[in-house]
């Protein structure tokens, strides 16, 4: 089974990215063949500054490696190192109706938040489908906001196979974990574009400040509280053990527990879970060859698969591949 996923290099990674996506990526790479890439072509829809793009691309690689991804096991690479995805995106665009893209929630959300409605943003799902289909991927671990894009990918694989009467493209499945939508400090979905994130690699002081700023209601300390209606608890349950989560839920219901106490515990869990990774990240940052070599090696492995699938696709369409 081949697992594939991508993360855009469009900002610093946050707890939503980790709990919803990266955590599954790292778990899955222990027992499966995994391809993970930095979606820097996609990031151009929002970041149009070359220095910043270079920095953010490297940041995502560092984050993965610091969090425990072994680049000898999973192929970690830059999307742009397999430029064939752009060719496949074009081919998919010729079999996909405009209506499908017009229904994309993510496109509508981004425009509502002020992202420029470029053709790139509109065709974002075509490139994402190409990213997935070009590696014959079986499983795509993502957060809930990406599920529609994966359903569109399944549709596009079908459109292509039907148009040419051959089963060339493999239909992938999405994989969600329990953290399918992590709330931000204001209670909306945690997102770079909302400015409501707790970043993964903030200094302990800054992270604590963000955690202490999570919005809660004004129920007095003594009163019973509903754990299922609290943003702090929603994040805590994704980071604490099941036993601690149970105890905390009981304490909410019993009354006498202040939100401040829960926030402090969440800040501790953050430090327990990311403290060591922060140190590892600082060491890796000083070893730029290691990071670059890992990305180049990952791209080689990924590209070997992509060129084979593209040869199949071209052949199915009657496009001639010149073999060198
Ligand atoms: P992006 O930063 O948009 O490239 O997202 C990278 C991955 O993180 C995708 O799989 C998203 O679904 C996931 N993700 C982003 N924000 C959240 C969130 N608030 N909760 C759960 N998953 C998320
Ligand atoms: N659109 C994804 C996001 O914003 C990133 C992405 C690009 C992706 N290509 C992909 C995720 C392919 C999974 C598979 O999170």
Short mmCIF file of C-alpha atoms and ligand atoms in Angstrom, two decimals:
data_model
loop_
_atom_site.label_atom_id
_atom_site.label_comp_id
_atom_site.label_asym_id
_atom_site.label_seq_id
_atom_site.Cartn_x
_atom_site.Cartn_y
_atom_site.Cartn_z
CA UNK A 1 0.00 0.00 0.00
CA UNK A 2 1.38 3.40 -0.95
CA UNK A 3 0.65 6.38 1.26
CA UNK A 4 1.02 9.93 -0.05
CA UNK A 5 0.44 13.41 1.32
CA UNK A 6 1.57 17.00 0.88
CA UNK A 7 1.85 20.11 2.99
CA UNK A 8 2.03 23.57 1.49
CA UNK A 9 5.04 25.76 2.20
CA UNK A 10 2.80 28.72 2.84
CA UNK A 11 3.45 29.50 6.51
CA UNK A 12 4.71 28.10 9.75
CA UNK A 13 3.21 24.73 10.67
CA UNK A 14 0.79 24.68 13.57
CA UNK A 15 -0.90 22.25 15.92
CA UNK A 16 -3.77 21.74 13.43
CA UNK A 17 -1.31 20.58 10.77
CA UNK A 18 0.42 18.31 13.25
CA UNK A 19 -2.56 16.71 14.95
CA UNK A 20 -4.62 16.47 11.74
CA UNK A 21 -1.95 15.43 9.26
CA UNK A 22 1.74 15.20 10.21
CA UNK A 23 1.15 12.96 13.18
CA UNK A 24 -0.53 10.37 10.94
CA UNK A 25 2.20 10.81 8.34
CA UNK A 26 4.86 9.95 10.89
CA UNK A 27 2.93 7.03 12.35
CA UNK A 28 2.21 5.55 8.92
CA UNK A 29 5.80 5.74 7.68
CA UNK A 30 6.91 3.14 10.19
CA UNK A 31 5.03 0.33 8.41
CA UNK A 32 4.14 1.57 4.94
CA UNK A 33 5.74 2.91 1.81
CA UNK A 34 5.22 6.67 2.15
CA UNK A 35 5.72 9.66 -0.12
CA UNK A 36 5.48 13.08 1.54
CA UNK A 37 6.12 16.27 -0.32
CA UNK A 38 6.30 19.99 0.23
CA UNK A 39 3.62 21.53 -1.98
CA UNK A 40 5.58 24.55 -3.13
CA UNK A 41 3.80 24.87 -6.49
CA UNK A 42 0.54 25.12 -4.57
CA UNK A 43 2.05 27.62 -2.13
CA UNK A 44 2.63 30.07 -5.01
CA UNK A 45 -1.11 30.76 -4.92
CA UNK A 46 -0.55 32.63 -1.64
CA UNK A 47 3.20 33.32 -1.17
CA UNK A 48 4.78 35.37 -3.94
CA UNK A 49 8.14 36.28 -2.45
CA UNK A 50 11.14 34.18 -3.54
CA UNK A 51 13.19 34.43 -0.33
CA UNK A 52 10.18 33.66 1.81
CA UNK A 53 9.23 30.72 -0.42
CA UNK A 54 12.73 29.24 -0.13
CA UNK A 55 12.66 29.68 3.64
CA UNK A 56 9.20 28.16 4.09
CA UNK A 57 10.07 25.20 1.87
CA UNK A 58 13.08 24.43 4.01
CA UNK A 59 11.03 24.95 7.15
CA UNK A 60 8.55 22.24 6.23
CA UNK A 61 11.42 19.81 5.54
CA UNK A 62 13.01 20.66 8.90
CA UNK A 63 9.68 20.24 10.69
CA UNK A 64 9.13 16.76 9.27
CA UNK A 65 12.66 15.63 10.09
CA UNK A 66 12.60 17.16 13.58
CA UNK A 67 9.31 15.42 14.34
CA UNK A 68 10.89 12.05 13.63
CA UNK A 69 10.42 11.33 9.93
CA UNK A 70 13.18 9.01 8.74
CA UNK A 71 14.01 10.06 5.16
CA UNK A 72 15.45 6.63 4.44
CA UNK A 73 12.04 5.13 5.07
CA UNK A 74 9.68 7.76 3.65
CA UNK A 75 10.54 9.71 0.51
CA UNK A 76 10.45 13.39 1.51
CA UNK A 77 10.67 15.75 -1.44
CA UNK A 78 9.75 19.08 -3.00
CA UNK A 79 6.75 19.01 -5.33
CA UNK A 80 8.77 21.04 -7.86
CA UNK A 81 11.41 18.31 -8.11
CA UNK A 82 8.83 16.18 -9.93
CA UNK A 83 7.61 18.73 -12.51
CA UNK A 84 5.69 16.00 -14.37
CA UNK A 85 2.80 16.72 -11.98
CA UNK A 86 2.14 19.92 -13.92
CA UNK A 87 1.85 17.91 -17.12
CA UNK A 88 -0.60 15.50 -15.52
CA UNK A 89 -2.61 18.43 -14.08
CA UNK A 90 -2.99 19.75 -17.62
CA UNK A 91 -4.10 16.39 -18.95
CA UNK A 92 -6.63 16.06 -16.12
CA UNK A 93 -7.96 19.54 -16.92
CA UNK A 94 -8.93 18.31 -20.38
CA UNK A 95 -11.26 15.62 -19.00
CA UNK A 96 -12.66 17.57 -16.03
CA UNK A 97 -15.69 19.83 -16.24
CA UNK A 98 -15.46 23.38 -14.94
CA UNK A 99 -18.45 22.77 -12.70
CA UNK A 100 -16.47 20.39 -10.50
CA UNK A 101 -13.85 23.02 -9.73
CA UNK A 102 -16.49 25.69 -9.17
CA UNK A 103 -17.95 23.59 -6.36
CA UNK A 104 -14.68 23.45 -4.35
CA UNK A 105 -15.26 24.66 -0.76
CA UNK A 106 -11.62 25.45 -0.25
CA UNK A 107 -11.59 27.79 -3.27
CA UNK A 108 -14.67 29.62 -2.00
CA UNK A 109 -13.27 29.87 1.54
CA UNK A 110 -9.96 31.23 0.37
CA UNK A 111 -11.58 33.87 -1.81
CA UNK A 112 -13.83 34.86 1.09
CA UNK A 113 -10.66 35.36 3.15
CA UNK A 114 -9.16 37.66 0.54
CA UNK A 115 -6.86 35.29 -1.40
CA UNK A 116 -6.59 36.44 -5.04
CA UNK A 117 -8.93 34.37 -7.26
CA UNK A 118 -6.19 33.42 -9.73
CA UNK A 119 -6.50 30.61 -12.28
CA UNK A 120 -3.95 28.78 -10.13
CA UNK A 121 -6.29 28.90 -7.14
CA UNK A 122 -9.16 27.71 -9.30
CA UNK A 123 -7.13 24.81 -10.72
CA UNK A 124 -5.59 23.93 -7.36
CA UNK A 125 -7.59 20.65 -7.13
CA UNK A 126 -6.31 19.58 -10.58
CA UNK A 127 -2.72 19.86 -9.44
CA UNK A 128 -3.56 18.15 -6.17
CA UNK A 129 -5.22 15.29 -8.06
CA UNK A 130 -2.12 15.00 -10.25
CA UNK A 131 0.06 14.91 -7.10
CA UNK A 132 -1.89 11.92 -5.87
CA UNK A 133 -2.53 10.03 -9.10
CA UNK A 134 1.01 10.30 -10.45
CA UNK A 135 2.27 8.01 -7.68
CA UNK A 136 -0.49 5.37 -7.91
CA UNK A 137 -1.31 6.33 -4.31
CA UNK A 138 -3.66 4.17 -2.27
CA UNK A 139 -4.12 6.26 0.86
CA UNK A 140 -3.97 10.01 1.46
CA UNK A 141 -3.78 11.03 5.16
CA UNK A 142 -5.13 14.58 5.56
CA UNK A 143 -7.32 16.80 7.72
CA UNK A 144 -11.05 17.13 6.99
CA UNK A 145 -10.67 20.30 4.92
CA UNK A 146 -8.93 18.26 2.21
CA UNK A 147 -11.48 15.47 1.90
CA UNK A 148 -13.44 17.15 -0.88
CA UNK A 149 -10.21 17.52 -2.87
CA UNK A 150 -9.65 13.78 -2.57
CA UNK A 151 -13.18 13.03 -3.69
CA UNK A 152 -12.52 15.26 -6.70
CA UNK A 153 -9.33 13.26 -7.34
CA UNK A 154 -11.37 10.06 -7.38
CA UNK A 155 -13.75 11.67 -9.85
CA UNK A 156 -10.90 12.85 -12.07
CA UNK A 157 -9.32 9.39 -12.14
CA UNK A 158 -12.71 8.09 -13.30
CA UNK A 159 -13.11 10.79 -15.97
CA UNK A 160 -9.70 9.96 -17.38
CA UNK A 161 -10.18 6.20 -17.35
CA UNK A 162 -13.62 6.55 -18.94
CA UNK A 163 -12.45 8.96 -21.60
CA UNK A 164 -9.71 6.60 -22.76
CA UNK A 165 -11.42 3.33 -21.95
CA UNK A 166 -8.55 1.97 -19.85
CA UNK A 167 -7.88 1.65 -16.13
CA UNK A 168 -4.76 3.81 -16.09
CA UNK A 169 -5.25 5.90 -12.96
CA UNK A 170 -5.77 4.36 -9.55
CA UNK A 171 -8.49 5.69 -7.22
CA UNK A 172 -7.10 6.78 -3.85
CA UNK A 173 -8.87 6.90 -0.46
CA UNK A 174 -8.63 9.66 2.15
CA UNK A 175 -7.55 8.83 5.70
CA UNK A 176 -8.64 10.98 8.63
CA UNK A 177 -7.66 10.58 12.24
CA UNK A 178 -9.60 11.71 15.29
CA UNK A 179 -8.14 15.23 14.95
CA UNK A 180 -9.90 15.88 11.68
CA UNK A 181 -10.56 19.53 12.54
CA UNK A 182 -8.47 21.15 15.26
CA UNK A 183 -9.89 24.45 16.55
CA UNK A 184 -7.73 27.57 16.74
CA UNK A 185 -7.46 29.91 19.72
CA UNK A 186 -10.65 31.70 18.62
CA UNK A 187 -12.64 28.45 18.21
CA UNK A 188 -12.75 28.52 14.37
CA UNK A 189 -10.72 25.91 12.45
CA UNK A 190 -7.03 26.47 13.21
CA UNK A 191 -5.56 28.01 10.07
CA UNK A 192 -2.68 30.22 8.99
CA UNK A 193 -5.15 32.38 7.12
CA UNK A 194 -7.22 33.05 10.28
CA UNK A 195 -4.22 34.07 12.41
CA UNK A 196 -5.52 31.79 15.19
CA UNK A 197 -2.71 29.24 15.34
CA UNK A 198 -0.48 27.76 18.01
CA UNK A 199 2.69 27.13 16.00
CA UNK A 200 4.60 23.88 16.37
CA UNK A 201 8.01 25.34 16.93
CA UNK A 202 7.38 28.51 18.88
CA UNK A 203 9.54 29.31 21.89
CA UNK A 204 7.98 27.86 25.09
CA UNK A 205 7.13 31.38 26.19
CA UNK A 206 5.33 32.33 23.00
CA UNK A 207 3.46 29.04 22.79
CA UNK A 208 2.32 29.40 26.37
CA UNK A 209 1.07 32.89 25.65
CA UNK A 210 -0.95 31.63 22.68
CA UNK A 211 -2.37 28.74 24.70
CA UNK A 212 -3.34 31.04 27.58
CA UNK A 213 -5.17 33.19 24.99
CA UNK A 214 -7.52 30.38 23.87
CA UNK A 215 -11.06 31.71 23.98
CA UNK A 216 -13.34 30.27 26.66
CA UNK A 217 -16.75 31.26 28.04
CA UNK A 218 -17.21 33.07 31.33
CA UNK A 219 -18.48 30.17 33.48
CA UNK A 220 -17.16 30.79 37.04
CA UNK A 221 -14.50 28.41 38.38
CA UNK A 222 -16.87 26.70 40.86
CA UNK A 223 -19.57 25.84 38.28
CA UNK A 224 -19.79 22.57 36.33
CA UNK A 225 -18.63 22.87 32.72
CA UNK A 226 -19.28 20.94 29.54
CA UNK A 227 -15.97 19.55 28.22
CA UNK A 228 -17.50 19.10 24.77
CA UNK A 229 -18.22 22.82 24.48
CA UNK A 230 -14.69 23.98 25.33
CA UNK A 231 -11.89 24.82 22.84
CA UNK A 232 -9.15 24.13 25.37
CA UNK A 233 -10.50 20.66 26.07
CA UNK A 234 -10.94 19.98 22.34
CA UNK A 235 -7.19 20.42 21.88
CA UNK A 236 -6.18 18.82 25.16
CA UNK A 237 -8.00 15.57 24.38
CA UNK A 238 -5.89 15.24 21.22
CA UNK A 239 -2.68 15.55 23.19
CA UNK A 240 -3.37 13.91 26.56
CA UNK A 241 -3.60 10.18 27.31
CA UNK A 242 -7.13 8.66 27.28
CA UNK A 243 -6.93 8.31 31.10
CA UNK A 244 -6.03 11.95 31.63
CA UNK A 245 -8.73 13.01 29.19
CA UNK A 246 -11.31 11.03 31.16
CA UNK A 247 -10.17 12.53 34.47
CA UNK A 248 -10.20 16.02 33.05
CA UNK A 249 -13.69 15.55 31.59
CA UNK A 250 -14.95 14.39 34.99
CA UNK A 251 -13.33 17.42 36.65
CA UNK A 252 -15.09 19.72 34.14
CA UNK A 253 -18.45 18.17 34.95
CA UNK A 254 -17.84 18.23 38.69
CA UNK A 255 -17.13 21.99 38.86
CA UNK A 256 -14.28 23.69 40.71
CA UNK A 257 -11.91 23.48 37.75
CA UNK A 258 -10.81 26.78 36.19
CA UNK A 259 -10.01 27.14 32.51
CA UNK A 260 -6.63 28.61 33.50
CA UNK A 261 -5.64 25.29 35.08
CA UNK A 262 -6.52 23.35 31.93
CA UNK A 263 -4.60 25.82 29.77
CA UNK A 264 -1.52 25.41 31.97
CA UNK A 265 -1.73 21.64 31.58
CA UNK A 266 -2.06 22.04 27.81
CA UNK A 267 1.08 24.23 27.78
CA UNK A 268 2.91 21.47 29.66
CA UNK A 269 1.76 18.82 27.20
CA UNK A 270 2.90 21.05 24.33
CA UNK A 271 6.34 21.29 25.88
CA UNK A 272 6.49 17.54 26.61
CA UNK A 273 5.58 16.71 23.03
CA UNK A 274 7.55 19.33 21.11
CA UNK A 275 10.44 20.29 23.41
CA UNK A 276 12.79 17.56 22.18
CA UNK A 277 11.76 18.10 18.55
CA UNK A 278 12.56 21.80 18.91
CA UNK A 279 16.11 20.92 19.96
CA UNK A 280 16.48 18.41 17.15
CA UNK A 281 15.24 21.01 14.71
CA UNK A 282 17.92 23.48 15.85
CA UNK A 283 20.61 20.84 15.28
CA UNK A 284 19.25 19.94 11.84
CA UNK A 285 19.11 23.59 10.91
CA UNK A 286 22.87 23.71 11.27
CA UNK A 287 23.29 20.74 8.90
CA UNK A 288 21.89 22.03 5.64
CA UNK A 289 23.55 19.24 3.61
CA UNK A 290 21.61 16.59 5.49
CA UNK A 291 18.29 18.27 4.73
CA UNK A 292 19.11 18.93 1.08
CA UNK A 293 20.47 15.41 0.52
CA UNK A 294 17.30 13.93 2.03
CA UNK A 295 15.13 16.03 -0.32
CA UNK A 296 17.17 15.13 -3.40
CA UNK A 297 17.10 11.44 -2.57
CA UNK A 298 13.35 11.57 -1.87
CA UNK A 299 12.75 13.28 -5.22
CA UNK A 300 14.71 10.61 -7.07
CA UNK A 301 12.60 7.85 -5.57
CA UNK A 302 9.35 9.69 -6.22
CA UNK A 303 10.27 10.67 -9.75
CA UNK A 304 11.08 7.09 -10.67
CA UNK A 305 7.44 6.19 -9.97
CA UNK A 306 6.05 9.36 -11.57
CA UNK A 307 7.81 8.85 -14.89
CA UNK A 308 6.41 5.31 -15.17
CA UNK A 309 2.85 6.47 -14.48
CA UNK A 310 3.26 9.36 -16.93
CA UNK A 311 4.45 6.99 -19.64
CA UNK A 312 1.21 5.01 -19.10
CA UNK A 313 -0.88 8.18 -19.20
CA UNK A 314 0.77 9.52 -22.34
CA UNK A 315 0.44 6.22 -24.04
CA UNK A 316 -3.27 6.05 -23.18
CA UNK A 317 -3.80 9.53 -24.68
CA UNK A 318 -1.76 8.92 -27.82
CA UNK A 319 1.01 11.31 -26.79
CA UNK A 320 4.39 10.07 -27.94
CA UNK A 321 7.09 9.66 -25.29
CA UNK A 322 10.60 10.03 -26.67
CA UNK A 323 12.80 7.58 -24.78
CA UNK A 324 16.38 8.68 -24.31
P1 LIG B 1 -1.92 23.03 4.64
O1 LIG B 1 -1.13 23.77 5.64
O2 LIG B 1 -3.15 23.73 4.19
O3 LIG B 1 -1.06 22.54 3.50
O4 LIG B 1 -2.44 21.73 5.39
C1 LIG B 1 -1.61 20.63 5.64
C2 LIG B 1 -2.40 19.51 6.28
O5 LIG B 1 -2.86 19.91 7.58
C3 LIG B 1 -3.66 19.09 5.51
O6 LIG B 1 -3.76 17.68 5.52
C4 LIG B 1 -4.78 19.72 6.28
O7 LIG B 1 -5.99 19.01 6.16
C5 LIG B 1 -4.25 19.65 7.69
N1 LIG B 1 -4.85 20.70 8.56
C6 LIG B 1 -4.70 22.04 8.42
N2 LIG B 1 -5.39 22.71 9.38
C7 LIG B 1 -6.00 21.75 10.14
C8 LIG B 1 -6.86 21.79 11.30
N3 LIG B 1 -7.21 22.94 11.87
N4 LIG B 1 -7.30 20.61 11.80
C9 LIG B 1 -6.95 19.42 11.24
N5 LIG B 1 -6.13 19.32 10.15
C10 LIG B 1 -5.66 20.45 9.60
N1 LIG B 2 -3.98 20.93 -0.54
C1 LIG B 2 -3.25 20.38 0.56
C2 LIG B 2 -3.41 21.32 1.77
O1 LIG B 2 -3.60 22.48 1.62
C3 LIG B 2 -1.80 20.21 0.23
C4 LIG B 2 -1.63 19.20 -0.87
C5 LIG B 2 -1.24 19.46 -2.15
C6 LIG B 2 -1.89 17.80 -0.78
N2 LIG B 2 -1.20 18.31 -2.87
C7 LIG B 2 -1.60 17.28 -2.07
C8 LIG B 2 -2.32 16.97 0.26
C9 LIG B 2 -1.77 15.90 -2.33
C10 LIG B 2 -2.49 15.60 -0.02
C11 LIG B 2 -2.21 15.07 -1.31
O2 LIG B 2 -3.34 20.85 2.84
#
